Short mmCIF file of C-alpha atoms in Angstrom, two decimals:
data_model
loop_
_atom_site.label_atom_id
_atom_site.label_comp_id
_atom_site.label_asym_id
_atom_site.label_seq_id
_atom_site.Cartn_x
_atom_site.Cartn_y
_atom_site.Cartn_z
CA MET A 10 -302.70 85.61 83.28
CA THR A 11 -301.08 85.37 86.60
CA GLU A 12 -299.89 88.23 88.60
CA ALA A 13 -296.44 87.53 87.79
CA GLU A 14 -297.26 87.47 84.20
CA SER A 15 -299.03 90.77 84.35
CA ALA A 16 -296.38 92.64 86.23
CA PRO A 17 -294.59 95.25 84.14
CA LEU A 18 -291.15 94.47 82.86
CA SER A 19 -288.11 96.51 83.93
CA PRO A 20 -284.45 96.15 82.81
CA ALA A 21 -282.29 93.93 84.97
CA PRO A 22 -279.37 95.67 86.63
CA PRO A 23 -276.04 94.92 85.00
CA ARG A 24 -274.05 92.15 86.63
CA ARG A 25 -270.34 92.98 86.99
CA ARG A 26 -268.19 89.98 86.36
CA ALA A 27 -264.84 89.68 88.11
CA GLY A 28 -261.89 89.30 85.74
CA ARG A 29 -259.60 86.22 85.97
CA LEU A 30 -256.01 85.59 84.95
CA LEU A 31 -255.45 82.25 83.38
CA ALA A 32 -251.88 81.15 82.62
CA ILE A 33 -251.90 78.81 79.69
CA GLY A 34 -248.41 77.55 78.92
CA ALA A 35 -246.17 80.52 78.01
CA VAL A 36 -249.30 82.61 77.26
CA LEU A 37 -250.92 84.88 79.82
CA LEU A 38 -254.74 84.91 79.29
CA LEU A 39 -256.53 87.89 80.81
CA VAL A 40 -260.27 87.73 80.77
CA VAL A 41 -261.79 91.11 81.46
CA ALA A 42 -265.49 92.00 81.07
CA GLY A 43 -265.97 88.91 79.05
CA ILE A 44 -263.10 89.74 76.73
CA ALA A 45 -260.00 87.49 76.59
CA VAL A 46 -256.68 89.36 76.24
CA PHE A 47 -253.52 87.33 75.38
CA GLN A 48 -250.02 88.39 76.58
CA LEU A 49 -246.87 86.34 75.62
CA VAL A 50 -244.62 85.45 78.57
CA PRO A 51 -241.02 84.02 77.99
CA GLY A 52 -240.35 80.50 79.14
CA SER A 53 -237.45 79.23 81.20
CA PRO A 54 -233.88 80.09 80.11
CA ALA A 55 -232.76 77.68 77.41
CA ALA A 56 -229.71 79.37 75.88
CA VAL A 57 -227.07 81.92 76.74
CA GLU A 58 -225.16 83.87 74.12
CA LEU A 59 -221.97 85.65 75.13
CA SER A 60 -220.53 88.76 73.59
CA PRO A 61 -217.76 88.58 72.56
CA SER A 62 -218.47 84.97 71.65
CA GLU A 63 -215.21 83.91 69.99
CA ASP A 64 -212.11 82.70 71.83
CA LEU A 65 -209.89 85.64 72.73
CA LEU A 66 -206.28 86.67 73.18
CA LEU A 67 -205.40 89.05 76.00
CA THR A 68 -202.23 90.24 77.66
CA PRO A 69 -201.78 90.00 81.43
CA THR A 70 -203.99 92.32 83.57
CA ALA A 71 -205.97 93.47 80.51
CA SER A 72 -209.74 93.90 81.11
CA LEU A 73 -212.65 93.02 78.87
CA GLN A 74 -216.38 93.57 79.42
CA PHE A 75 -218.58 90.58 78.59
CA SER A 76 -222.34 90.69 78.12
CA ALA A 77 -224.84 87.84 77.95
CA ARG A 78 -228.18 87.40 76.17
CA VAL A 79 -230.50 84.81 77.73
CA THR A 80 -233.29 83.29 75.61
CA ASP A 81 -235.94 80.61 76.01
CA ALA A 82 -236.48 77.57 73.85
CA ARG A 83 -238.23 79.68 71.20
CA GLY A 84 -235.47 82.28 71.10
CA ARG A 85 -237.38 84.89 73.12
CA LEU A 86 -235.40 87.14 75.38
CA VAL A 87 -235.53 86.24 79.05
CA GLU A 88 -234.92 89.11 81.41
CA GLU A 89 -232.63 87.28 83.75
CA ARG A 90 -229.16 88.26 84.91
CA PRO A 91 -226.68 85.41 84.38
CA ALA A 92 -224.27 84.12 86.96
CA TRP A 93 -220.65 84.74 85.89
CA SER A 94 -217.72 82.44 86.67
CA SER A 95 -214.09 82.11 85.54
CA ASP A 96 -210.77 80.60 86.57
CA GLY A 97 -209.46 84.11 86.10
CA SER A 98 -211.15 87.14 87.65
CA ILE A 99 -214.65 88.30 86.65
CA SER A 100 -217.15 90.61 88.33
CA ASP A 101 -220.89 90.09 88.80
CA ALA A 102 -221.36 92.48 85.89
CA GLY A 103 -219.16 90.39 83.54
CA LEU A 104 -215.94 92.42 83.65
CA PHE A 105 -213.07 89.98 83.11
CA THR A 106 -209.53 90.85 84.20
CA ALA A 107 -206.72 88.70 82.79
CA PRO A 108 -204.38 87.12 85.35
CA GLU A 109 -200.69 88.03 85.41
CA ARG A 110 -199.71 84.48 84.53
CA ALA A 111 -199.96 83.56 80.87
CA GLY A 112 -202.14 80.58 80.09
CA ALA A 113 -205.56 79.37 78.99
CA TYR A 114 -208.62 80.54 80.94
CA TYR A 115 -212.39 80.42 80.57
CA VAL A 116 -215.34 82.76 81.13
CA GLN A 117 -218.78 81.23 81.73
CA ALA A 118 -222.25 82.74 81.99
CA ALA A 119 -225.09 80.58 83.38
CA ALA A 120 -228.84 81.15 83.57
CA GLY A 121 -230.77 78.20 84.93
CA PRO A 122 -229.56 75.12 83.15
CA ALA A 123 -228.23 77.14 80.20
CA THR A 124 -224.53 78.06 79.98
CA ALA A 125 -222.10 79.60 77.52
CA VAL A 126 -218.31 79.52 77.63
CA VAL A 127 -215.61 81.56 75.93
CA HIS A 128 -211.93 80.65 76.20
CA VAL A 129 -209.39 83.35 76.84
CA LEU A 130 -205.71 82.81 76.08
CA VAL A 131 -203.54 85.14 78.09
CA THR A 132 -200.24 85.59 76.27
CA ALA A 133 -197.05 87.20 77.43
CA GLY A 134 -196.91 90.94 77.24
CA PRO A 135 -194.18 93.04 75.62
CA ALA A 136 -190.60 91.99 76.33
CA LYS A 137 -189.20 93.52 79.48
CA THR A 138 -185.97 91.55 79.90
CA VAL A 139 -183.87 89.45 77.50
CA ARG A 140 -181.06 87.08 78.43
CA VAL A 141 -178.66 85.14 76.18
CA MET A 142 -177.30 81.82 77.42
CA PRO A 143 -174.50 81.08 77.86
CA GLU A 144 -173.43 84.65 78.49
CA GLU A 145 -169.77 83.66 78.03
CA ALA A 146 -168.11 80.78 76.20
CA VAL A 147 -164.70 79.77 74.87
CA VAL A 148 -164.47 77.79 71.63
CA LYS A 149 -161.80 76.99 69.09
CA PRO A 150 -161.61 79.12 65.94
CA ARG A 151 -164.23 77.94 63.43
CA GLU A 152 -165.95 75.91 66.13
CA SER A 153 -169.67 76.37 66.70
CA VAL A 154 -171.68 76.94 69.86
CA ARG A 155 -175.44 76.97 70.25
CA LEU A 156 -176.82 80.07 71.98
CA SER A 157 -180.32 80.35 73.38
CA VAL A 158 -182.34 83.37 74.41
CA LYS A 159 -184.98 83.88 77.09
CA ALA A 160 -187.26 86.90 77.07
CA THR A 161 -189.82 87.70 79.78
CA ASP A 162 -192.50 90.34 80.20
CA THR A 163 -193.19 92.53 83.22
CA TRP A 164 -194.94 89.67 85.02
CA GLY A 165 -192.25 87.06 84.36
CA ASN A 166 -194.02 85.31 81.49
CA GLU A 167 -191.67 83.90 78.87
CA LEU A 168 -192.10 85.08 75.30
CA THR A 169 -191.97 82.55 72.47
CA VAL A 170 -191.20 84.98 69.65
CA PRO A 171 -187.98 84.55 67.62
CA ALA A 172 -184.96 86.70 68.29
CA PHE A 173 -182.96 88.74 65.81
CA TRP A 174 -179.36 87.55 66.14
CA ARG A 175 -176.27 89.38 64.97
CA VAL A 176 -172.53 89.51 65.49
CA ALA A 177 -172.14 92.98 66.94
CA ALA A 178 -168.34 92.89 67.14
CA GLY A 179 -165.56 90.51 66.19
CA ALA A 180 -165.45 87.66 63.71
CA GLY A 181 -167.80 84.77 63.07
CA SER A 182 -171.38 84.32 61.93
CA ILE A 183 -174.68 83.36 63.52
CA ASP A 184 -177.87 81.98 62.03
CA GLY A 185 -181.47 82.69 62.91
CA ASP A 186 -181.55 79.82 65.39
CA GLY A 187 -178.63 81.10 67.46
CA LEU A 188 -175.92 78.77 66.10
CA PHE A 189 -172.70 80.79 66.24
CA LEU A 190 -169.73 79.76 64.11
CA ALA A 191 -166.54 81.33 65.39
CA GLY A 192 -164.10 82.94 63.00
CA ARG A 193 -160.44 83.61 63.57
CA ALA A 194 -158.99 83.76 67.05
CA GLY A 195 -160.36 86.67 69.07
CA THR A 196 -163.41 87.86 70.96
CA SER A 197 -166.86 88.29 69.44
CA ARG A 198 -169.92 90.00 70.88
CA ILE A 199 -173.23 88.41 69.95
CA THR A 200 -176.55 90.17 70.51
CA ALA A 201 -180.11 88.89 70.46
CA GLU A 202 -182.96 91.39 70.13
CA ILE A 203 -186.64 90.79 70.86
CA GLN A 204 -189.14 93.64 70.51
CA SER A 205 -186.37 96.26 70.74
CA VAL A 206 -184.99 94.75 73.95
CA ALA A 207 -181.48 93.32 73.49
CA ALA A 208 -178.96 91.27 75.41
CA GLY A 209 -175.59 89.84 74.51
CA ALA A 210 -173.01 87.12 74.97
CA THR A 211 -169.24 87.17 74.68
CA ILE A 212 -167.62 84.30 72.76
CA THR A 213 -163.86 83.92 72.76
CA ALA A 214 -162.24 81.90 69.98
CA ALA A 215 -158.88 80.61 71.15
CA CYS A 216 -156.74 77.53 70.72
CA PRO A 217 -155.86 75.47 73.77
CA ALA A 218 -152.30 74.34 74.35
CA PRO A 219 -151.19 71.13 72.59
CA ARG A 220 -151.80 67.94 74.52
CA ALA A 221 -151.02 64.25 74.19
CA GLU A 222 -153.76 62.01 72.83
CA THR A 223 -154.23 58.48 71.56
CA THR A 224 -156.64 57.76 68.72
CA ALA A 225 -157.24 54.30 67.23
CA GLY A 226 -154.11 53.07 68.94
CA VAL A 227 -151.94 55.85 67.47
CA SER A 228 -150.21 58.35 69.78
CA PHE A 229 -150.48 62.00 68.77
CA THR A 230 -149.90 65.50 69.93
CA LEU A 231 -153.22 67.26 69.43
CA ALA A 232 -152.52 70.81 68.27
CA CYS A 233 -155.09 73.45 67.46
CA ALA A 234 -154.82 75.42 64.24
CA GLU A 235 -157.30 78.14 63.36
CA SER A 236 -158.75 75.98 60.61
CA ALA A 237 -158.28 72.45 61.92
CA ASP A 238 -157.59 70.08 64.75
CA VAL A 239 -154.14 68.75 63.88
CA HIS A 240 -153.02 65.37 65.21
CA ILE A 241 -149.22 65.22 64.94
CA GLY A 242 -147.62 61.80 65.07
CA ALA A 243 -144.53 61.16 67.16
CA GLY A 244 -141.32 62.17 65.45
CA GLY A 245 -140.21 65.61 66.52
CA LEU A 246 -142.34 67.83 64.29
CA SER A 247 -142.97 71.35 65.60
CA ALA A 248 -146.64 71.86 66.47
CA GLN A 249 -146.37 75.57 65.72
CA ALA A 250 -144.73 75.05 62.33
CA VAL A 251 -147.25 72.40 61.33
CA THR A 252 -150.33 74.40 62.38
CA GLU A 253 -149.06 77.54 60.67
CA THR A 254 -148.52 75.60 57.44
CA VAL A 255 -151.99 74.08 57.68
CA ASP A 256 -153.64 77.47 58.23
CA THR A 257 -151.71 79.02 55.34
CA ALA A 258 -152.75 76.22 52.99
CA VAL A 259 -156.40 76.24 54.02
CA ALA A 260 -156.65 80.02 53.69
CA ALA A 261 -155.10 79.90 50.20
CA VAL A 262 -157.56 77.28 48.95
CA GLU A 263 -160.51 79.14 50.45
CA ARG A 264 -159.43 82.35 48.72
CA SER A 265 -159.07 80.56 45.40
CA PHE A 266 -162.54 79.07 45.60
CA GLY A 267 -164.15 82.11 47.17
CA ARG A 268 -165.74 80.11 49.98
CA ALA A 269 -164.85 78.88 53.45
CA PHE A 270 -165.27 75.60 55.28
CA GLU A 271 -168.26 75.47 57.60
CA ARG A 272 -166.52 73.23 60.10
CA ARG A 273 -163.05 72.54 61.41
CA LEU A 274 -161.00 70.02 59.49
CA GLU A 275 -159.37 66.99 61.10
CA ILE A 276 -155.80 66.70 59.84
CA ASN A 277 -153.46 63.88 60.83
CA VAL A 278 -149.78 64.51 60.20
CA PHE A 279 -147.02 61.88 60.20
CA PRO A 280 -143.30 62.63 59.95
CA THR A 281 -142.31 59.63 57.78
CA LYS A 282 -143.75 57.42 55.07
CA ASP A 283 -143.72 54.41 57.39
CA SER A 284 -145.66 56.22 60.11
CA PHE A 285 -148.01 57.63 57.46
CA ASP A 286 -148.76 54.17 56.10
CA ASN A 287 -149.40 52.84 59.60
CA GLY A 288 -151.66 55.80 60.35
CA VAL A 289 -153.71 55.19 57.20
CA ARG A 290 -154.23 51.58 58.22
CA GLN A 291 -155.12 52.43 61.82
CA LEU A 292 -157.26 55.52 61.24
CA LEU A 293 -158.88 54.91 57.86
CA HIS A 294 -158.73 51.11 57.74
CA ALA A 295 -157.30 51.41 54.23
CA GLU A 296 -154.17 50.17 52.53
CA PRO A 297 -151.83 52.99 51.38
CA THR A 298 -150.14 52.92 47.99
CA PRO A 299 -146.35 53.28 47.57
CA GLY A 300 -146.36 56.84 46.21
CA GLU A 301 -149.19 58.20 48.31
CA GLU A 302 -148.42 61.42 50.21
CA GLY A 303 -151.88 62.46 51.39
CA ILE A 304 -155.44 61.16 51.65
CA PHE A 305 -158.77 62.89 52.09
CA ALA A 306 -161.55 60.85 53.70
CA GLN A 307 -165.11 62.12 53.86
CA PRO A 308 -166.45 64.14 55.51
CA ASN A 309 -163.50 66.19 56.74
CA SER A 310 -160.51 63.98 57.63
CA ILE A 311 -157.09 64.35 56.02
CA VAL A 312 -153.91 62.29 56.49
CA ILE A 313 -150.55 63.78 55.43
CA ASP A 314 -147.02 62.41 55.02
CA TRP A 315 -145.09 65.46 56.22
CA GLY A 316 -141.78 63.92 55.18
CA ALA A 317 -142.76 63.31 51.54
CA PRO A 318 -140.58 64.67 48.70
CA GLU A 319 -143.22 67.29 47.88
CA SER A 320 -143.52 70.35 50.11
CA PRO A 321 -145.89 69.86 53.06
CA GLU A 322 -147.93 72.93 52.13
CA ALA A 323 -148.45 71.62 48.60
CA ILE A 324 -149.73 68.30 49.95
CA VAL A 325 -152.06 70.05 52.40
CA ARG A 326 -153.38 72.28 49.60
CA HIS A 327 -154.05 69.22 47.46
CA GLU A 328 -156.07 67.37 50.11
CA VAL A 329 -157.84 70.49 51.36
CA THR A 330 -159.01 71.13 47.80
CA HIS A 331 -160.58 67.68 47.76
CA ALA A 332 -162.31 68.50 51.04
CA LEU A 333 -163.71 71.79 49.75
CA ILE A 334 -164.96 70.22 46.52
CA ALA A 335 -166.66 67.49 48.56
CA THR A 336 -168.57 70.07 50.58
CA THR A 337 -169.49 72.17 47.54
CA ALA A 338 -170.14 70.04 44.46
CA ARG A 339 -173.57 68.65 45.21
CA ARG A 340 -173.41 66.00 42.48
CA GLY A 341 -169.70 65.30 42.66
CA ILE A 342 -167.29 65.73 39.76
CA PRO A 343 -165.27 63.34 37.58
CA LEU A 344 -162.14 62.04 39.28
CA TRP A 345 -159.83 63.54 36.66
CA ALA A 346 -161.27 67.00 37.41
CA ASN A 347 -161.20 66.44 41.17
CA GLU A 348 -157.55 65.37 41.12
CA GLY A 349 -156.75 68.00 38.53
CA LEU A 350 -158.13 70.89 40.59
CA ALA A 351 -156.33 69.55 43.66
CA THR A 352 -153.04 69.39 41.75
CA LEU A 353 -153.64 72.83 40.27
CA HIS A 354 -153.82 74.30 43.76
CA GLU A 355 -150.35 72.94 44.53
CA PHE A 356 -148.75 75.05 41.82
CA PRO A 357 -148.33 78.34 43.75
CA VAL A 358 -146.06 76.59 46.27
CA SER A 359 -144.71 73.77 44.09
CA GLU A 360 -142.78 75.02 41.10
CA SER A 361 -141.75 71.47 40.29
CA ALA A 362 -145.38 70.32 40.07
CA ALA A 363 -146.29 73.27 37.87
CA LEU A 364 -143.29 72.66 35.60
CA ALA A 365 -143.99 68.94 35.20
CA SER A 366 -147.68 69.61 34.62
CA ARG A 367 -147.07 72.06 31.81
CA TYR A 368 -144.37 70.26 29.86
CA CYS A 369 -145.51 66.68 30.40
CA THR A 370 -148.98 67.69 29.17
CA ALA A 371 -147.39 69.24 26.08
CA SER A 372 -145.36 66.07 25.56
CA ALA A 373 -148.48 63.91 25.98
CA ALA A 374 -150.24 65.89 23.26
CA MET A 375 -147.22 65.59 20.95
CA ASN A 376 -147.36 61.82 21.43
CA GLY A 377 -151.15 61.60 21.10
CA ARG A 378 -151.37 60.38 24.69
CA LEU A 379 -153.66 62.85 26.40
CA PRO A 380 -156.09 60.92 28.59
CA ASN A 381 -159.60 60.05 27.47
CA LEU A 382 -161.51 62.10 30.04
CA GLY A 383 -164.72 60.23 29.39
CA VAL A 384 -163.38 57.09 31.08
CA LEU A 385 -161.83 58.78 34.12
CA ALA A 386 -164.96 59.54 36.10
CA THR A 387 -164.77 57.21 39.11
CA SER A 388 -162.13 56.40 41.69
CA GLN A 389 -161.81 52.93 40.18
CA ASP A 390 -161.23 54.45 36.73
CA TRP A 391 -158.58 56.76 38.13
CA ALA A 392 -156.78 54.05 40.09
CA SER A 393 -156.66 51.86 36.99
CA TYR A 394 -155.29 54.73 34.91
CA ILE A 395 -152.59 55.52 37.49
CA GLY A 396 -151.60 51.86 37.44
CA ASP A 397 -151.19 52.02 33.66
CA VAL A 398 -149.38 55.34 33.17
CA GLY A 399 -147.90 56.22 36.57
CA PRO A 400 -148.29 59.15 38.96
CA LEU A 401 -147.56 61.76 36.28
CA ALA A 402 -151.26 61.39 35.50
CA TYR A 403 -151.82 63.88 38.35
CA ALA A 404 -149.64 66.43 36.54
CA ILE A 405 -151.58 65.98 33.31
CA ALA A 406 -154.91 66.30 35.11
CA GLY A 407 -153.65 69.47 36.82
CA GLN A 408 -152.96 71.18 33.49
CA LEU A 409 -156.28 70.09 31.99
CA ALA A 410 -158.06 71.43 35.08
CA ALA A 411 -156.11 74.67 34.64
CA PHE A 412 -157.54 74.98 31.12
CA ALA A 413 -161.07 74.42 32.45
CA ALA A 414 -160.62 76.95 35.25
CA GLU A 415 -159.20 79.49 32.81
CA ASP A 416 -162.22 79.11 30.52
CA ALA A 417 -164.58 79.40 33.50
CA ASN A 418 -162.98 82.67 34.67
CA GLY A 419 -161.49 81.00 37.71
CA SER A 420 -161.93 78.00 39.96
CA ALA A 421 -164.35 79.94 42.15
CA ASN A 422 -166.78 80.52 39.29
CA LEU A 423 -166.62 76.88 38.23
CA VAL A 424 -167.23 75.61 41.76
CA GLU A 425 -170.04 78.12 42.24
CA LYS A 426 -171.87 76.49 39.32
CA LEU A 427 -171.17 73.05 40.77
CA SER A 428 -172.71 74.15 44.06
CA THR A 429 -176.06 74.66 42.33
CA GLY A 430 -176.29 70.95 41.53
CA LEU A 431 -175.02 71.04 37.94
CA THR A 432 -172.89 68.24 36.56
CA PHE A 433 -169.28 69.12 35.77
CA ASP A 434 -170.04 69.29 32.03
CA ALA A 435 -173.00 71.62 32.62
CA ALA A 436 -171.13 73.70 35.19
CA TYR A 437 -168.25 74.20 32.76
CA ALA A 438 -170.68 75.28 30.04
CA ALA A 439 -172.51 77.67 32.38
CA ALA A 440 -169.30 79.23 33.65
CA SER A 441 -167.44 79.47 30.34
CA GLY A 442 -170.15 79.95 27.73
CA ARG A 443 -168.68 77.03 25.79
CA THR A 444 -169.80 73.44 25.43
CA TYR A 445 -167.89 70.75 27.26
CA ASP A 446 -167.46 68.84 23.99
CA SER A 447 -165.68 71.84 22.46
CA PHE A 448 -163.42 71.98 25.52
CA VAL A 449 -162.39 68.35 25.05
CA ALA A 450 -161.93 68.77 21.30
CA GLY A 451 -159.62 71.73 21.78
CA LEU A 452 -157.31 70.13 24.36
CA PRO A 453 -154.65 68.67 22.00
CA ALA A 454 -153.93 72.00 20.32
CA ARG A 455 -153.91 73.90 23.62
CA ALA A 456 -151.59 71.33 25.20
CA ARG A 457 -149.09 71.36 22.32
CA ALA A 458 -148.96 75.17 22.52
CA LEU A 459 -147.65 74.95 26.10
CA ALA A 460 -144.15 74.08 24.82
CA GLU A 461 -142.06 76.58 22.92
CA ARG A 462 -140.21 73.82 21.05
CA SER A 463 -139.99 70.05 20.83
CA PRO A 464 -138.02 68.28 22.03
CA GLY A 465 -136.98 70.56 24.85
CA VAL A 466 -135.76 70.98 28.41
CA ALA A 467 -137.43 73.24 31.01
CA THR A 468 -135.97 74.10 34.41
CA SER A 469 -137.22 75.46 37.72
CA GLY A 470 -135.72 77.74 40.31
CA ARG A 471 -134.52 76.50 43.67
CA LEU A 472 -137.24 74.51 45.43
CA PHE A 473 -138.32 74.43 49.09
CA ASP A 474 -135.75 71.76 49.94
CA GLY A 475 -132.88 73.41 48.08
CA SER A 476 -133.06 71.17 45.01
CA THR A 477 -133.71 72.22 41.41
CA VAL A 478 -135.85 70.32 38.92
CA TYR A 479 -135.67 69.98 35.14
CA VAL A 480 -138.14 68.39 32.73
CA SER A 481 -137.16 67.00 29.34
CA TYR A 482 -140.07 66.52 26.97
CA GLY A 483 -141.07 65.74 23.41
CA GLN A 484 -139.48 62.28 23.24
CA PRO A 485 -141.42 59.09 22.50
CA GLY A 486 -143.11 57.54 25.50
CA GLY A 487 -140.88 54.94 27.18
CA SER A 488 -137.80 55.85 25.13
CA ARG A 489 -134.25 56.03 26.49
CA VAL A 490 -132.74 59.50 26.75
CA SER A 491 -129.21 60.64 27.57
CA VAL A 492 -128.74 63.40 30.13
CA ASP A 493 -125.64 65.52 30.68
CA VAL A 494 -125.49 68.04 33.55
CA ARG A 495 -122.37 70.14 34.07
CA ASN A 496 -120.79 73.42 35.04
CA ASP A 497 -117.18 74.51 35.27
CA ARG A 498 -116.68 72.61 38.53
CA PHE A 499 -119.05 69.65 38.24
CA PHE A 500 -120.51 67.26 35.73
CA GLY A 501 -122.82 64.31 35.87
CA GLY A 502 -125.55 62.60 33.94
CA GLY A 503 -126.41 59.24 32.49
CA THR A 504 -129.45 57.69 30.89
CA ASP A 505 -133.10 57.99 31.80
CA THR A 506 -136.36 56.56 30.53
CA ALA A 507 -139.07 58.89 29.30
CA SER A 508 -142.46 58.44 30.91
CA TYR A 509 -145.54 57.15 29.13
CA PHE A 510 -146.17 60.77 28.12
CA GLY A 511 -142.65 61.26 26.68
CA CYS A 512 -141.23 63.44 29.45
CA ALA A 513 -138.59 62.78 32.10
CA ILE A 514 -138.02 64.64 35.36
CA GLY A 515 -134.64 65.11 37.01
CA PHE A 516 -133.29 66.94 40.05
CA LEU A 517 -130.14 68.78 40.98
CA ARG A 518 -129.80 67.87 44.62
CA PRO A 519 -129.23 70.45 47.38
CA SER A 520 -125.67 69.18 47.84
CA TRP A 521 -124.67 70.11 44.30
CA PRO A 522 -122.50 73.23 44.05
CA ALA A 523 -123.84 76.65 43.25
CA GLY A 524 -123.33 78.13 39.81
CA THR A 525 -124.68 77.98 36.28
CA PHE A 526 -125.40 74.50 34.93
CA THR A 527 -125.96 73.33 31.38
CA ILE A 528 -128.44 70.48 30.97
CA SER A 529 -128.41 68.58 27.68
CA VAL A 530 -130.86 65.82 26.81
CA SER A 531 -130.92 63.72 23.66
CA GLY A 532 -133.26 61.00 22.51
CA PRO A 533 -134.94 59.47 19.46
CA ASN A 534 -136.59 62.77 18.52
CA GLY A 535 -133.39 64.81 18.84
CA GLY A 536 -131.72 66.83 21.55
CA ALA A 537 -132.22 70.00 23.55
CA THR A 538 -130.16 72.11 25.94
CA SER A 539 -131.06 74.50 28.73
CA THR A 540 -129.20 76.40 31.42
CA LEU A 541 -130.09 77.10 35.03
CA ARG A 542 -128.47 79.00 37.83
CA ARG A 543 -128.55 77.83 41.42
#
């Protein structure tokens, strides 16, 4: 054994090993005393999450604190402060302050290549000032004007919220969009309110002075009524008298129907039948008929013969009724009812029309000649019927319409049902509680009951032009009748021909002397006598 082999053994001194740090990917490896210790280390920023993270609404100068969470690709938190940016104002700590100007802005947080963005919409603040435009305006009565409103906040931003409109004083109405419809002549104060801040406008409804005008080659004086623009043809008519008559007639029809026109009417007035006929041709491109005294043309144009035998107000009432029905009855109505309601509205100012309507309808029933309403629905039907039986058809239709209105508890109630889109038959049933068929079936008996006797003579009082009218009835249609009119100082008479309906209409002219007259009529069905005082 060698010396080395025989030497005694002793323990070797411990060898201290230096520790080493080894970075392996995102893992920190610490080797100490031969033992490996692992510590997880986040990677590079891969995502940024903002709080709040949804798009926001702020008012000007409002502040909002943002925070950001930065994570690596595996979702581990990275302790890194993001860089903040905005087209508004934001601090290094993420405190955003909204600009004074309303608009769209962004807030961005960035960490390395990772970013996150939130959009901020800065809206106008509470209303500070409100202005109505125009602040002053002058319109005609019943004319409309569009008003607008501008509201701004403390910083001058315009609000887009709707205004609450109202007529604070005076006449007229205004809708939610600021469309003001003037009422009668006078001054109205309109206010618009936004968020308890209000402003106003002053609208004056007034008629301008009459002026000369030419329309479609026809010379007029354009006069302003409260309800209509009135074009008065040359011939010496008084603008004031005409416009007053128009306003009176329109107001009466509106009261009867319980509703008003939404726009001004256009009424053309001519002093003579010749000028009326020419006006119809020039303005409406239509051919007038011999007995025509007025025409309504959709949507709101009326032509009147002011010199017709009937009173001007009665003619205006007739045509204005057509206009109101046209704006109300959504599905239209049969022509007999349309003409009948128009004639019915003449009666308060036309005693002659009311008298003829009552007694000629009674005579028609006595002769079995009431019209078949089922075939009088269209304008062509009506024109053909007028050609067959004559203009007294209007009087008959007026009385039949009066029956319908009576059953319906008034014209207003009937038209109200028509405004809902019902047919005339259905509207009558809804307003009266009766079927339309029962109405038609009951007409002969109701019509005969209008006359106290048959044959007979009925008389009116003094009419608008100073004349007096009488109606003989109950004779056969088309028959010859003898008429004798006399008092202690005057007598006259002769023969007449009863109408298709068995009635005949006569007049005592304004030139006839005052006093009590006896009117005697005789015909195939016998005679009748009546007295009148004028």
